[in-house]
PDB file of C-alpha atoms in Angstrom:
ATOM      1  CA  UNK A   1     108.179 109.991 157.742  1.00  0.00           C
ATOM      2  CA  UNK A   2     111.604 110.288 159.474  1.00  0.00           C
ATOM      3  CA  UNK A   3     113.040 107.422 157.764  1.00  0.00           C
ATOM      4  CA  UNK A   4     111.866 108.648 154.120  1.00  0.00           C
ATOM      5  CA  UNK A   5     113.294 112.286 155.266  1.00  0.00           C
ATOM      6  CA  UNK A   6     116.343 110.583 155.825  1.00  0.00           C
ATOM      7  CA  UNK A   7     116.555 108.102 152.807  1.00  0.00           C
ATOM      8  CA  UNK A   8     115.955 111.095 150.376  1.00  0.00           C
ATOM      9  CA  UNK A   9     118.056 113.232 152.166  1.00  0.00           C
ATOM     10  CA  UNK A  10     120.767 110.561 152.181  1.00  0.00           C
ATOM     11  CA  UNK A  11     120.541 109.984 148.476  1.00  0.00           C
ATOM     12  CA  UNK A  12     120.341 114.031 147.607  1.00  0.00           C
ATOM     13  CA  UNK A  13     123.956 114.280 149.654  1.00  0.00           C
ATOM     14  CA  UNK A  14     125.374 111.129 147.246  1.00  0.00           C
ATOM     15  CA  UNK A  15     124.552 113.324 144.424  1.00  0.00           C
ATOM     16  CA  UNK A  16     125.606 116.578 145.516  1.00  0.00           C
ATOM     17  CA  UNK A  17     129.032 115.039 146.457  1.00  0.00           C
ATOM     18  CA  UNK A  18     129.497 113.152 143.418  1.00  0.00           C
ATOM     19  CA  UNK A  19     128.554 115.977 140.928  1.00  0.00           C
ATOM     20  CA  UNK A  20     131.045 117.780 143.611  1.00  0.00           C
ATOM     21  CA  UNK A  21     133.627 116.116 143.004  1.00  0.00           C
ATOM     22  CA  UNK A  22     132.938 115.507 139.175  1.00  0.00           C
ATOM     23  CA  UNK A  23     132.565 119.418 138.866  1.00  0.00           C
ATOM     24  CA  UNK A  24     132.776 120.996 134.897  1.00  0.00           C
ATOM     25  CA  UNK A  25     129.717 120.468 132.765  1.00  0.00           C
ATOM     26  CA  UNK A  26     128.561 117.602 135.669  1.00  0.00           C
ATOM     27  CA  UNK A  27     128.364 120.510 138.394  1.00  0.00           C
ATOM     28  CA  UNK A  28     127.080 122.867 136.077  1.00  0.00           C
ATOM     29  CA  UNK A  29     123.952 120.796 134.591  1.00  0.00           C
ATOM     30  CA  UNK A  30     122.922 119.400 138.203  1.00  0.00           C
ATOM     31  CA  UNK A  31     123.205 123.316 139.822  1.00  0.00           C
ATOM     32  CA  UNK A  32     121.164 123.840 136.491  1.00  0.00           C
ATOM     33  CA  UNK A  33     118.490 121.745 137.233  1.00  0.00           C
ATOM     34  CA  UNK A  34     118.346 122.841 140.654  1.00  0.00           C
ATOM     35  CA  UNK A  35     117.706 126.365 139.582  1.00  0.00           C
ATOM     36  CA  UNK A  36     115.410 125.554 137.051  1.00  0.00           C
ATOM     37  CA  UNK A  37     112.784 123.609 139.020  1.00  0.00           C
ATOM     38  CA  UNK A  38     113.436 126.159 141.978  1.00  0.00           C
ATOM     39  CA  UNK A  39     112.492 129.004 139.720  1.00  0.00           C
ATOM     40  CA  UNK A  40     109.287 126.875 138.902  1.00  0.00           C
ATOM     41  CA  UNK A  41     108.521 126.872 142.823  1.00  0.00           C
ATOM     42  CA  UNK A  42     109.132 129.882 143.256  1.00  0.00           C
ATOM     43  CA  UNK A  43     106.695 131.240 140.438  1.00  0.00           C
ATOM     44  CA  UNK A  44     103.881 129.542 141.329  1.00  0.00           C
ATOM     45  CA  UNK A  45     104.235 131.082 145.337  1.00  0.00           C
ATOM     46  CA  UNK A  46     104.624 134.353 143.151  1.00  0.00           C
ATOM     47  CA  UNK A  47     101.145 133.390 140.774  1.00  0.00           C
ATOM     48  CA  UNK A  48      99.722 132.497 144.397  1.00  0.00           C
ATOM     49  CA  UNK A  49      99.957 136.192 145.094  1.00  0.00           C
ATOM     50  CA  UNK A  50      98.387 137.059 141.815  1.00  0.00           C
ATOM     51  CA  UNK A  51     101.487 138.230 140.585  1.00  0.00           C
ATOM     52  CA  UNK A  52     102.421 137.221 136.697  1.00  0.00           C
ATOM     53  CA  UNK A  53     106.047 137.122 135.779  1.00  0.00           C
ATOM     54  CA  UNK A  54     108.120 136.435 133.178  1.00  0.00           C
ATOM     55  CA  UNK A  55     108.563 132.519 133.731  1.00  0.00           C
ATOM     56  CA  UNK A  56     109.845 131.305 130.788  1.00  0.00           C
ATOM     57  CA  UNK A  57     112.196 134.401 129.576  1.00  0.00           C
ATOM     58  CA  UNK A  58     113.378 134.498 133.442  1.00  0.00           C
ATOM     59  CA  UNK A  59     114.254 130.509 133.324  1.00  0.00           C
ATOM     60  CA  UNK A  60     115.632 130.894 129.804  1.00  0.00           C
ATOM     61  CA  UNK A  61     117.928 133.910 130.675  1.00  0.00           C
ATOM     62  CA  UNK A  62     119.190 131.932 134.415  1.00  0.00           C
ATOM     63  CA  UNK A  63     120.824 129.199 132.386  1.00  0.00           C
ATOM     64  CA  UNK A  64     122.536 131.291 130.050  1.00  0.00           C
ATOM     65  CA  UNK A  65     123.538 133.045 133.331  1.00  0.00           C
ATOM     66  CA  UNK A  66     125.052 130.141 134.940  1.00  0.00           C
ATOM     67  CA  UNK A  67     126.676 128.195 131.418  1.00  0.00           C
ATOM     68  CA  UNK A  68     128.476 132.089 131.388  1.00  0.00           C
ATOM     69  CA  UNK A  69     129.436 131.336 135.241  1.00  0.00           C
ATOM     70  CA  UNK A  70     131.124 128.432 133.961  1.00  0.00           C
ATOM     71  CA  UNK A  71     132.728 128.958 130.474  1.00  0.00           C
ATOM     72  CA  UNK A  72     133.411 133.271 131.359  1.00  0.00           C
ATOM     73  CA  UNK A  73     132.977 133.558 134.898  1.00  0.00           C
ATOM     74  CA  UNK A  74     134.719 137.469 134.748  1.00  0.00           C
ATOM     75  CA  UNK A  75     131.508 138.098 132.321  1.00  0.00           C
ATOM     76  CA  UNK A  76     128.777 136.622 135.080  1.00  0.00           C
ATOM     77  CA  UNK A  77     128.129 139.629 136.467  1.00  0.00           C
ATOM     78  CA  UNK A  78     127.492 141.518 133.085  1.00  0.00           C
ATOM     79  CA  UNK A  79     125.416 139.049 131.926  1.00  0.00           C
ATOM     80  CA  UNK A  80     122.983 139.596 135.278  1.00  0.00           C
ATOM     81  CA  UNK A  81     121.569 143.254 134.534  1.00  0.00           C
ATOM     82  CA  UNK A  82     121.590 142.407 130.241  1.00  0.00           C
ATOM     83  CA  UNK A  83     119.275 139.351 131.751  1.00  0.00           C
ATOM     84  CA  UNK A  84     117.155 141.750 133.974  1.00  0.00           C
ATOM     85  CA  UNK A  85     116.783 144.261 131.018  1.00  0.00           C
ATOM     86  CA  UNK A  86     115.503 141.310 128.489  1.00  0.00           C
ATOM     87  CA  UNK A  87     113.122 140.037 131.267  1.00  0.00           C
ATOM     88  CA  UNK A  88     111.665 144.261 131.720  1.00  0.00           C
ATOM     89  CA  UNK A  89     111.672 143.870 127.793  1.00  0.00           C
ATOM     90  CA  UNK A  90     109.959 141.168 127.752  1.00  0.00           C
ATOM     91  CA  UNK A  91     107.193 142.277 130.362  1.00  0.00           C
ATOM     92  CA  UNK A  92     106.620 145.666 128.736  1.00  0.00           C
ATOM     93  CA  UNK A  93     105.736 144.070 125.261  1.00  0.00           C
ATOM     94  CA  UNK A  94     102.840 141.959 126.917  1.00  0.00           C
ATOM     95  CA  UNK A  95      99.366 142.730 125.487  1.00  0.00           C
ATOM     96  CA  UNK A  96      98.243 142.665 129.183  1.00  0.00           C
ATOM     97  CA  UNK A  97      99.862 145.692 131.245  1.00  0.00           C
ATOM     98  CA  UNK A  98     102.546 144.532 133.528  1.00  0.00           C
ATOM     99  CA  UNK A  99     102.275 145.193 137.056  1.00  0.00           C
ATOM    100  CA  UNK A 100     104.960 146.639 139.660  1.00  0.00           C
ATOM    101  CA  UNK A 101     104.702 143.270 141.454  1.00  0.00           C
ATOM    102  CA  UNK A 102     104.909 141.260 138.093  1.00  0.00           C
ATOM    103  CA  UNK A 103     108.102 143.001 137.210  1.00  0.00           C
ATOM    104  CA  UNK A 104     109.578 142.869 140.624  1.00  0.00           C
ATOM    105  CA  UNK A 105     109.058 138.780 141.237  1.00  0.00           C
ATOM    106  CA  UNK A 106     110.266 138.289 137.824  1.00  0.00           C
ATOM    107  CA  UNK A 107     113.720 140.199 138.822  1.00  0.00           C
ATOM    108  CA  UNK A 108     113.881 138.869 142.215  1.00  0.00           C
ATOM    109  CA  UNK A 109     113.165 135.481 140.168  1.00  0.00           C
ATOM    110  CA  UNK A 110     116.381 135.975 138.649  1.00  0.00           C
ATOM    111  CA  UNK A 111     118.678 137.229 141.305  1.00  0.00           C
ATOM    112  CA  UNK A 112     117.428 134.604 144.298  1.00  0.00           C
ATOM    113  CA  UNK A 113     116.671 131.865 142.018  1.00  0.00           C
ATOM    114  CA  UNK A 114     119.842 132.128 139.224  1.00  0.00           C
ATOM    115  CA  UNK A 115     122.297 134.562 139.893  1.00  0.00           C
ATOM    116  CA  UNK A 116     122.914 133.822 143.571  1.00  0.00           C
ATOM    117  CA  UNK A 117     123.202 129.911 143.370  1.00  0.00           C
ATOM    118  CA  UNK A 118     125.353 130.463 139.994  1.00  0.00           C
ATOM    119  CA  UNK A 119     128.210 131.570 142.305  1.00  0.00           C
ATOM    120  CA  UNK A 120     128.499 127.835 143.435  1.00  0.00           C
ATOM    121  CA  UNK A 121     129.649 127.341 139.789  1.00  0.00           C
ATOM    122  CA  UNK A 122     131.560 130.156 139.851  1.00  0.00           C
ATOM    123  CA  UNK A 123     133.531 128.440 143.347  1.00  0.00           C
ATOM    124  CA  UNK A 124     133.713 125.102 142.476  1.00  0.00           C
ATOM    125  CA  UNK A 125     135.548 126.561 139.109  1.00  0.00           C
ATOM    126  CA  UNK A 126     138.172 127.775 141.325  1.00  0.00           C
ATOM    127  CA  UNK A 127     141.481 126.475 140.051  1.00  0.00           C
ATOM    128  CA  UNK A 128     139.783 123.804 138.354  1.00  0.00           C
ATOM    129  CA  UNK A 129     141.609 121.230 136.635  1.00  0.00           C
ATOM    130  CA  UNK A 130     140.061 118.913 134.024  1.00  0.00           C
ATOM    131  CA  UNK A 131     141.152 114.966 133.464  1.00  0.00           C
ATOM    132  CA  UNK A 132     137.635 113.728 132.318  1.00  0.00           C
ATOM    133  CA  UNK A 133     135.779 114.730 129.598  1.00  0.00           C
ATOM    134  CA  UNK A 134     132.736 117.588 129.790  1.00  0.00           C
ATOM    135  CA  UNK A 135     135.705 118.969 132.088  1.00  0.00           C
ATOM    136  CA  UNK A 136     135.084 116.501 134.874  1.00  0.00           C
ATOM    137  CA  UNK A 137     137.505 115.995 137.118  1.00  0.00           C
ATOM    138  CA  UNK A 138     138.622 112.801 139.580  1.00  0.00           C
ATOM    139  CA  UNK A 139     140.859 113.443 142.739  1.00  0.00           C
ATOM    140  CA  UNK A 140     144.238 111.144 142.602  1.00  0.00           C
ATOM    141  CA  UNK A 141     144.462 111.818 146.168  1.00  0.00           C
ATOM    142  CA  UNK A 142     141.554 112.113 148.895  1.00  0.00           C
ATOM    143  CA  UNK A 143     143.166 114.216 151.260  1.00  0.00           C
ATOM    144  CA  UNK A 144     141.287 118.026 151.327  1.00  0.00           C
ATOM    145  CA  UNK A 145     144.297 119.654 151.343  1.00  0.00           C
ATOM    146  CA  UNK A 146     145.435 118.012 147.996  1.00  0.00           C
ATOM    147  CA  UNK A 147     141.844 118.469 145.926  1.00  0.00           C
ATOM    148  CA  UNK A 148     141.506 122.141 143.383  1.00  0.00           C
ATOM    149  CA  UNK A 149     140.793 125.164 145.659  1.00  0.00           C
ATOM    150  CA  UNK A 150     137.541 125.186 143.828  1.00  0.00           C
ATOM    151  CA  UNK A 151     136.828 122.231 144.927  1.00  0.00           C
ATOM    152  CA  UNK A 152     138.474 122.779 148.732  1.00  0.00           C
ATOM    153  CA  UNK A 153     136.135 125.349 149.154  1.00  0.00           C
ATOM    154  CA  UNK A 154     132.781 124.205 147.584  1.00  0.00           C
ATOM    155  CA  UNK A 155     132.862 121.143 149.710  1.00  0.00           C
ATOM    156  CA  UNK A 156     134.056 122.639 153.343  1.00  0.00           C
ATOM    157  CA  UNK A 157     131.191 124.837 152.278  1.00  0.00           C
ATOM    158  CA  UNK A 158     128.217 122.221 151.857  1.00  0.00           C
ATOM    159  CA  UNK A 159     129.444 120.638 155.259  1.00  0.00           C
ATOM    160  CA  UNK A 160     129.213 123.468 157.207  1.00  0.00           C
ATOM    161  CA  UNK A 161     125.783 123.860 155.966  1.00  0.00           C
ATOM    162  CA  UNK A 162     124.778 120.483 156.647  1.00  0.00           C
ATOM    163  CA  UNK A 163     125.979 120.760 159.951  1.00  0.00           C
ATOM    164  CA  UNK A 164     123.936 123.962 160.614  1.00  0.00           C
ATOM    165  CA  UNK A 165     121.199 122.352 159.305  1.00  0.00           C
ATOM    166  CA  UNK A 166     121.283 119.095 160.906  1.00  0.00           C
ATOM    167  CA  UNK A 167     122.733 120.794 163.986  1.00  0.00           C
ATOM    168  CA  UNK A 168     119.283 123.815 164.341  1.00  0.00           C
ATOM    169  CA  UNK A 169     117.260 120.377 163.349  1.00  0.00           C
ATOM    170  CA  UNK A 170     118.254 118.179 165.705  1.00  0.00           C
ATOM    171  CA  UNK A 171     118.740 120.618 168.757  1.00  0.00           C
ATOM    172  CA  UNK A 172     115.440 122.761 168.019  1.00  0.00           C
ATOM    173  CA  UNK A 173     113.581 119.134 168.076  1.00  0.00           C
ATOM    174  CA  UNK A 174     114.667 118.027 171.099  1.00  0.00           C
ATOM    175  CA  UNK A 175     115.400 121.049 173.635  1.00  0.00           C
ATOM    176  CA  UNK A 176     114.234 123.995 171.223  1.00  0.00           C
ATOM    177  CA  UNK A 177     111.930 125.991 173.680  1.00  0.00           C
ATOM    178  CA  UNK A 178     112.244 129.965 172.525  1.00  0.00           C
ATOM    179  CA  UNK A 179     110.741 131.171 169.708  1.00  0.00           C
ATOM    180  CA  UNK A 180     112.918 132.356 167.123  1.00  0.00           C
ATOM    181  CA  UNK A 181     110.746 134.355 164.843  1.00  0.00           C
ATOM    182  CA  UNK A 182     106.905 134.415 164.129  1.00  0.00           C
ATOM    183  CA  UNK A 183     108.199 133.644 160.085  1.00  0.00           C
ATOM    184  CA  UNK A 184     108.802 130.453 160.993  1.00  0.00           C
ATOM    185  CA  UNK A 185     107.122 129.374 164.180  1.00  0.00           C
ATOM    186  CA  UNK A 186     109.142 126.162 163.827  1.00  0.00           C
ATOM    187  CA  UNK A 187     112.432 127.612 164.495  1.00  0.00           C
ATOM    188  CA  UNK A 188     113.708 127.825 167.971  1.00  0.00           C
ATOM    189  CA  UNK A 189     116.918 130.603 169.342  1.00  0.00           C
ATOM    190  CA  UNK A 190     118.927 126.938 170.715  1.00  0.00           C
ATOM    191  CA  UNK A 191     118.287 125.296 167.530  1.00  0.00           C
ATOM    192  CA  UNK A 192     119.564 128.744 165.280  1.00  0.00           C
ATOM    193  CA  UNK A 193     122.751 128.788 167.808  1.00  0.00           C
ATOM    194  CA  UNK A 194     123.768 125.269 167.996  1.00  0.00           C
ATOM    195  CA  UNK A 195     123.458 125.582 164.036  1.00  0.00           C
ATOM    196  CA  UNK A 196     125.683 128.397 163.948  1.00  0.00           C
ATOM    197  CA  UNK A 197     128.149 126.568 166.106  1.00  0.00           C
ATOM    198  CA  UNK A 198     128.194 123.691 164.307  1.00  0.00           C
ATOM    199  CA  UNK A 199     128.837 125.630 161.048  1.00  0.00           C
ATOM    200  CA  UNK A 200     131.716 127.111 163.139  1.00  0.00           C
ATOM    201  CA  UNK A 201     133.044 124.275 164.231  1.00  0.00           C
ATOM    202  CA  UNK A 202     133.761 122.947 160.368  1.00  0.00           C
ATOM    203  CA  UNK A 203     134.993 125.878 159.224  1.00  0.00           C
ATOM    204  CA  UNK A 204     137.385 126.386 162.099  1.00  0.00           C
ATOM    205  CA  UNK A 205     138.844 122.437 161.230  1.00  0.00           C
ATOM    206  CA  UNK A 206     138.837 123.505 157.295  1.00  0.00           C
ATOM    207  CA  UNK A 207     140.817 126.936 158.189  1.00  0.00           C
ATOM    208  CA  UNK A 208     143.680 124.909 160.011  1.00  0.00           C
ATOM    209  CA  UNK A 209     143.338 121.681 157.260  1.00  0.00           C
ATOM    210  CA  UNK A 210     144.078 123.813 154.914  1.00  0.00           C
ATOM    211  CA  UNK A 211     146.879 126.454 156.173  1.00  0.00           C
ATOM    212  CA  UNK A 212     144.491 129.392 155.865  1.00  0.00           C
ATOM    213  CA  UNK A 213     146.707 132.234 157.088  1.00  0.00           C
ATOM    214  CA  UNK A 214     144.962 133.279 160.282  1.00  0.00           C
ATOM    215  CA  UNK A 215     143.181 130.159 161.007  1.00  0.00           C
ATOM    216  CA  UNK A 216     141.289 130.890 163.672  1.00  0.00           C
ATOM    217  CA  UNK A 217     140.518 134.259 162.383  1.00  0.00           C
ATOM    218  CA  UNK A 218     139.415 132.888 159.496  1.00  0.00           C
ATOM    219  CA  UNK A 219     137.504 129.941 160.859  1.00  0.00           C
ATOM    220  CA  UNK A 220     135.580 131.905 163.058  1.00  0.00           C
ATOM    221  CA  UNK A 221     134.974 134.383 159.782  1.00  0.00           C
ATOM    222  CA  UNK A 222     133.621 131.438 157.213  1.00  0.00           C
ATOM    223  CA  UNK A 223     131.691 129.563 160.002  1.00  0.00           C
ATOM    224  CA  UNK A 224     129.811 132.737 161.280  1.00  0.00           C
ATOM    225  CA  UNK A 225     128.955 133.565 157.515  1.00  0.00           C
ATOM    226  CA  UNK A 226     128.340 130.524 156.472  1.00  0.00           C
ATOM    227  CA  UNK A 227     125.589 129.851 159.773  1.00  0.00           C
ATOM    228  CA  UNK A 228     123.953 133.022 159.624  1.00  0.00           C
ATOM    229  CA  UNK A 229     123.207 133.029 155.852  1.00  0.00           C
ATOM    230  CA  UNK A 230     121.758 129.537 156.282  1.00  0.00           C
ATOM    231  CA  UNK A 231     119.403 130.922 158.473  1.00  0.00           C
ATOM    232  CA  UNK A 232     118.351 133.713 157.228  1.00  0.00           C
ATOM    233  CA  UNK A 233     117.560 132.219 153.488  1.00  0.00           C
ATOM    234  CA  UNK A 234     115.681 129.230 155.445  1.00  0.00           C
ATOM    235  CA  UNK A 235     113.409 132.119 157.318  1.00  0.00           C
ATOM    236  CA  UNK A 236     113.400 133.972 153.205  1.00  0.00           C
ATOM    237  CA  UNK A 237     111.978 130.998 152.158  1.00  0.00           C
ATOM    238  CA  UNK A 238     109.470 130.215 154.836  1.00  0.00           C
ATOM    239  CA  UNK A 239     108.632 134.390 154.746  1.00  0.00           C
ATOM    240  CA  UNK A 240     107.377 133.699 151.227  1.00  0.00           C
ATOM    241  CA  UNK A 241     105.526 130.645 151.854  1.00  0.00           C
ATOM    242  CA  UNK A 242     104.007 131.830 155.178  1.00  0.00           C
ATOM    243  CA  UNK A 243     103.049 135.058 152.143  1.00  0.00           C
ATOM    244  CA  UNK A 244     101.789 132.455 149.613  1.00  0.00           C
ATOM    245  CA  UNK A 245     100.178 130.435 152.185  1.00  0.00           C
ATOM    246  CA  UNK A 246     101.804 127.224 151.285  1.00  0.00           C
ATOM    247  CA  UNK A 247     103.201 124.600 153.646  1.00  0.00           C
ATOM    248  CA  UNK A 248     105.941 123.539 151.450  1.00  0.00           C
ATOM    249  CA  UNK A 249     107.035 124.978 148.384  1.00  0.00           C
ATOM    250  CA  UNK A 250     106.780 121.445 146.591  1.00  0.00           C
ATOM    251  CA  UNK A 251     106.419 117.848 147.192  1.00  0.00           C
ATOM    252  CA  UNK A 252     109.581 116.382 144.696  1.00  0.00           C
ATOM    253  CA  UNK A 253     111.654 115.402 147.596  1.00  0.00           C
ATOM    254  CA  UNK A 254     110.037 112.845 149.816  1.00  0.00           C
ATOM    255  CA  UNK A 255     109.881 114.120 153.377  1.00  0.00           C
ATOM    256  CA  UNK A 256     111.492 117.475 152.416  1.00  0.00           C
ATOM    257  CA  UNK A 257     108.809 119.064 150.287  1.00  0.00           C
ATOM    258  CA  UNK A 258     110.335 120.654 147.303  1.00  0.00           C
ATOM    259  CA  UNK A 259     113.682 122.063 146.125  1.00  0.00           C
ATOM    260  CA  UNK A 260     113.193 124.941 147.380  1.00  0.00           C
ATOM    261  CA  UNK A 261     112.568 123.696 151.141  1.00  0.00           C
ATOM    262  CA  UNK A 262     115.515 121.880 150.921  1.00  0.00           C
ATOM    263  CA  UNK A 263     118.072 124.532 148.586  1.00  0.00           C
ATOM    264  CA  UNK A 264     117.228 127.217 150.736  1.00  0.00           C
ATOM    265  CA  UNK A 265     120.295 127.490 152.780  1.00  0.00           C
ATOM    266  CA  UNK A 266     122.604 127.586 149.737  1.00  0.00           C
ATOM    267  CA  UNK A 267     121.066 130.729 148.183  1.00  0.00           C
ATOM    268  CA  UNK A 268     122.635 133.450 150.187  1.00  0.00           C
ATOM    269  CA  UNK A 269     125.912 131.697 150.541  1.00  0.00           C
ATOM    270  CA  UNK A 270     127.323 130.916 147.678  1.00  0.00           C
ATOM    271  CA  UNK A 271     128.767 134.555 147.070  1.00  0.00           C
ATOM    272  CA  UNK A 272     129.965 134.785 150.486  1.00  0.00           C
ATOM    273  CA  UNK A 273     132.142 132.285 150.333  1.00  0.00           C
ATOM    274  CA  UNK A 274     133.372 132.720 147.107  1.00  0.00           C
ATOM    275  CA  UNK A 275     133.941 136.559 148.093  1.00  0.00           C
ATOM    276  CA  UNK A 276     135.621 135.078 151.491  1.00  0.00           C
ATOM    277  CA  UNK A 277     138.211 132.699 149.384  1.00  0.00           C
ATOM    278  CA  UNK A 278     138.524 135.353 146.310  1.00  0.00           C
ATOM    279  CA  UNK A 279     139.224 138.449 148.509  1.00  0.00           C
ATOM    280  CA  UNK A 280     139.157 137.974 152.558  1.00  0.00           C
ATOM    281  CA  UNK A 281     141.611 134.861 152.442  1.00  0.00           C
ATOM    282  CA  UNK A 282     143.951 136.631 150.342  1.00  0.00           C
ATOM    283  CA  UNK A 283     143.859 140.014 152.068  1.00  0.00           C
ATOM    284  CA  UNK A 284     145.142 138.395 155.156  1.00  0.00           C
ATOM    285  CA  UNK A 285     148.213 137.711 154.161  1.00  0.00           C
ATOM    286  CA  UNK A 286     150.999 135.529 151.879  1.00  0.00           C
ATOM    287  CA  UNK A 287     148.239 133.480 150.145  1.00  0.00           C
ATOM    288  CA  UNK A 288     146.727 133.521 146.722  1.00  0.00           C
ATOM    289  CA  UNK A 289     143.671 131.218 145.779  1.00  0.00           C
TER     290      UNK A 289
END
């Protein structure tokens, strides 16, 4: 089992990095297909419950969501309550009477599983520059420093997750003793720290890489965000599997389980870092993103 974990694994990071790097229509459709079979996980822990949302309109209106997020992100966040009003609409013209619960998973369908994660396309848009066609784009130069901000910032961002994640793995296998929370039972206080400091310790080398004004300021600022909201949407996931009483969400990814086991960590922190670049970085002094 730990060498398929690590074979998938190892071939999910390939993609991720390529479609990355590609970014435009590429980075769009993969982050779409992401979200869509998340969504689908994350409906059937909801029909577990006996809840009955709005599956199809809710997947239907995410896309549109995120294809906004990518041809007019400064309309994104309109689109998100016009999608949460079709989805009510939708529910309230049902033969059967909708329930509080059915409208509430349905919403919180479309804000966890497609509004959140469509501010990585929103991030990786950042600056973007186009030189291959369905927008895609190919550094000339492989130096992080040199590559879009969009781009700058999406990837410092996946590997300070990875290293919180294969930092709380690693470290809450082999010396985790102290319980973290009863959500996860799993989950260990050295593993959650050592997590958090490797996220720091990326985001303090990507803050002086890059020139960020304040380095360590804002090193300190991305790697602390960027740790903590890993955590906490790994323990939101396992919350509403320990609810569903499900082991895994899914079993696509060998090893891992499903998407959702595996895309946790990414939910929550897409719009802090994209907040962090778009308004933090700038308000700290002579730089612009």
């Amino acid at each position: 089992m730990p060498w398929i974990r690590i074979s998938s694994g190892l071939v999910a990071i390939a993609v991720a990095l390529m479609i990355t790097l590609l970014g435009g229509w590429y980075f769009c459709l993969g982050i779409g297909a992401l979200i869509y079979l998340g969504q689908l996980e994350y409906f059937e822990l909801a029909r577990a419950k006996g809840s009955a949302p709005a599956a199809k309109t809710t997947l239907v209106v995410s896309q549109v969501l995120l294809i906004t997020a990518l041809l007019r992100p400064d309309l994104a966040d309109a689109v998100f309550p016009v999608a949460g009003t079709l989805i009510c609409f939708y529910l309230l013209f049902q033969p059967k009477l909708a329930s509080i619960a059915d409208i509430s998973t349905s919403i919180m369908g479309l804000f966890y599983g497609g509004y959140l994660p469509s501010y990585w396309v929103r991030l990786r848009g950042l600056h973007h520059t186009a030189t291959l066609p369905l927008g895609g784009f190919w550094p000339q130069q492989w130096h992080l420093e040199a590559l879009p901000l969009g781009l700058q910032a999406t990837l410092l961002a996946f590997i300070c997750i990875w290293a919180a994640d294969i930092g709380a793995y690693t470290v809450g296998k082999l010396f985790g003793r102290t319980r973290l929370s009863h959500i996860s039972p799993k989950k260990t206080v050295e593993g959650a720290v050592f997590g958090v400091l490797g996220s720091l310790a990326i985001a303090f080398w990507g803050a002086y890489s890059l020139q960020w004004p304040w380095p360590w300021f804002a090193g300190v600022t991305l790697g602390l965000l960027i740790g903590i909201a890993s955590l906490l949407g790994d323990l939101t996931e396992s919350m509403m599997k320990r609810d569903a009483g499900v082991k895994d969400s899914g079993q696509l990814i060998p090893g891992h389980g499903g998407i959702l086991d595996r895309a946790d960590s990414y939910v929550f922190t897409a719009p802090l870092v994209f907040y962090f670049v778009t308004l933090l970085l700038p308000a700290l002094g002579q730089w612009h993103p």
